[in-house]
Amino acid sequence: RAKEEGKNQYRFYDRTMYPEAEETMEIKNSLRKALERNEFLVHYQPQIDVMTGKMIGLEALIRWNHPKRGLIPPNRFIPIAEDTGLIVPIGERVLRIVCAQSRAWRQAGYAPIRIAVNLSARQFSEKDLAHTIKRIVDEHELSPSDLELEITENMAMKDDKQGILQELRDMGFTISIDDFGTQYSSLAYLKNLPIDRIKIDRSFVGGISRDNKDEAIIMAMLLIANRLNLAVIAEGVETHEQLTFLQDNHCHEVQGFIFHKPQPAEEIGRLLLLQSVPVE
Ligand code: C2E
Ligand code: MG
Ligand code: MG
Ligand code: MG
């Protein structure tokens, strides 16, 4: 009923009664403007090789710097952008920001570091996705191996995505499966799909030393990945207990607040500089 009354109907809701609904409507209406006004920015979270302590990669995570509301996290607006289709130009914007940043670090003389970019389902269904990404990478004089593309299990499984994955893989991009173990999928796709890495979801990592079942699942994931020659990274590592468990079970790539939260590019630049300096 409210819908029929036009797009301004949200003004008639009581703010205190429906703050969420109103915010959602406002986000929907202002996403396009945000794109035009360059209000999206990218934070980067380091991925660490625990054996060497070095950053082996970064994950690019979008934020919306809203003029009135401040930094809005992706979970608040990505699903809305997905619904409206705006995720396609927003995703392209993220790729451009990431490539420009990677290029700038390269020109500043830092050692190259792989950057992982999250793709959304809608983006992944675009027919010319592979060529769009390749064009952006080329424009920045980067190579596909400088980027990793993160997709989820549902995306990988959906009406035979093997073709596009193979195309991206052949171009030289690495592919990782995000939030691994949390969606509908079958183990057969691990055998059939051209992927490079799985990211153990932080819901499992959170159960370490609290829930035997989570620990069992993580151990099984590591075993399978290892046998299939897939790299594994654990997400959301926050405690020393979690880190120790992962190391004891031969998971050496981790990402989580225990090392670094996602940070603006300038902060990451400082970390890259430290890492580029040879240690005595
Ligand atoms: P994700 O890809 O699984 O990203 C990891 C999320 O976990 C990030 O949240 C990160 O800040 C958070 N995280 C990392 N380490 C820890 C930890 O130790 N503890 C806790 N509690 N959280 C940790 P963020 O940045 O809010 O992003 C949320 C989700 O939004 C992402 O989940 C991803 O699905 C989506 N997203 C982010 N950027 C993009 C983007 O550029 N495009 C698309 N399509 N989706 C994006
Ligand atoms: Mg991700
Ligand atoms: Mg994840
Ligand atoms: Mg996710």
Coordinates of N, CA, C and O and ligand atoms in Angstrom, one line a residue, residues 59 61 118 150-152 177-180 182 199-202 235-236 255, ligand 3:
E59 N 42.9 -7.4 1.2 CA 41.5 -7.5 0.7 C 40.9 -6.1 0.6 O 41.0 -5.4 1.6
L61 N 37.9 -3.6 0.7 CA 36.6 -3.6 1.3 C 36.0 -2.2 1.1 O 36.6 -1.2 1.6
N118 N 36.1 -8.3 -3.9 CA 34.9 -9.0 -3.8 C 34.0 -8.7 -5.0 O 33.7 -7.6 -5.3
E150 N 37.2 -12.5 -5.4 CA 36.5 -13.3 -4.4 C 35.0 -13.5 -4.8 O 34.3 -12.5 -5.1
I151 N 34.6 -14.8 -4.9 CA 33.2 -15.1 -5.2 C 32.7 -16.0 -4.1 O 33.5 -16.5 -3.3
T152 N 31.4 -16.2 -4.0 CA 30.9 -17.1 -2.9 C 30.5 -18.4 -3.6 O 30.3 -18.5 -4.8
I177 N 37.3 -18.6 -3.0 CA 35.9 -18.8 -2.6 C 35.8 -18.2 -1.2 O 36.4 -18.7 -0.2
D178 N 35.0 -17.1 -1.1 CA 34.8 -16.4 0.2 C 33.7 -17.1 1.1 O 32.9 -17.8 0.6
D179 N 33.8 -16.9 2.4 CA 32.8 -17.4 3.3 C 32.6 -18.9 3.1 O 31.5 -19.4 3.2
F180 N 33.7 -19.6 2.9 CA 33.7 -21.0 2.5 C 33.0 -21.8 3.6 O 33.3 -21.7 4.8
T182 N 29.7 -21.8 4.2 CA 28.5 -21.3 4.8 C 27.2 -21.3 3.9 O 26.1 -21.0 4.3
K199 N 38.5 -19.4 1.5 CA 38.6 -18.6 2.6 C 37.7 -19.1 3.7 O 36.4 -19.1 3.5
I200 N 38.2 -19.7 4.7 CA 37.4 -20.3 5.8 C 36.6 -19.2 6.5 O 37.2 -18.2 7.0
D201 N 35.3 -19.3 6.5 CA 34.5 -18.3 7.0 C 34.7 -18.0 8.5 O 35.0 -18.9 9.3
R202 N 34.6 -16.8 8.9 CA 34.9 -16.4 10.3 C 33.9 -17.0 11.3 O 34.3 -17.1 12.5
E235 N 39.6 -16.5 7.8 CA 39.1 -15.1 8.0 C 38.7 -14.8 9.4 O 38.3 -15.8 10.1
G236 N 38.8 -13.6 9.9 CA 38.2 -13.2 11.2 C 39.0 -13.8 12.3 O 38.4 -14.1 13.4
Q255 N 43.7 -13.8 8.1 CA 43.3 -12.4 8.0 C 42.4 -12.1 9.2 O 41.5 -12.9 9.5
Ligands
MG3 MG 34.3 -13.6 4.0

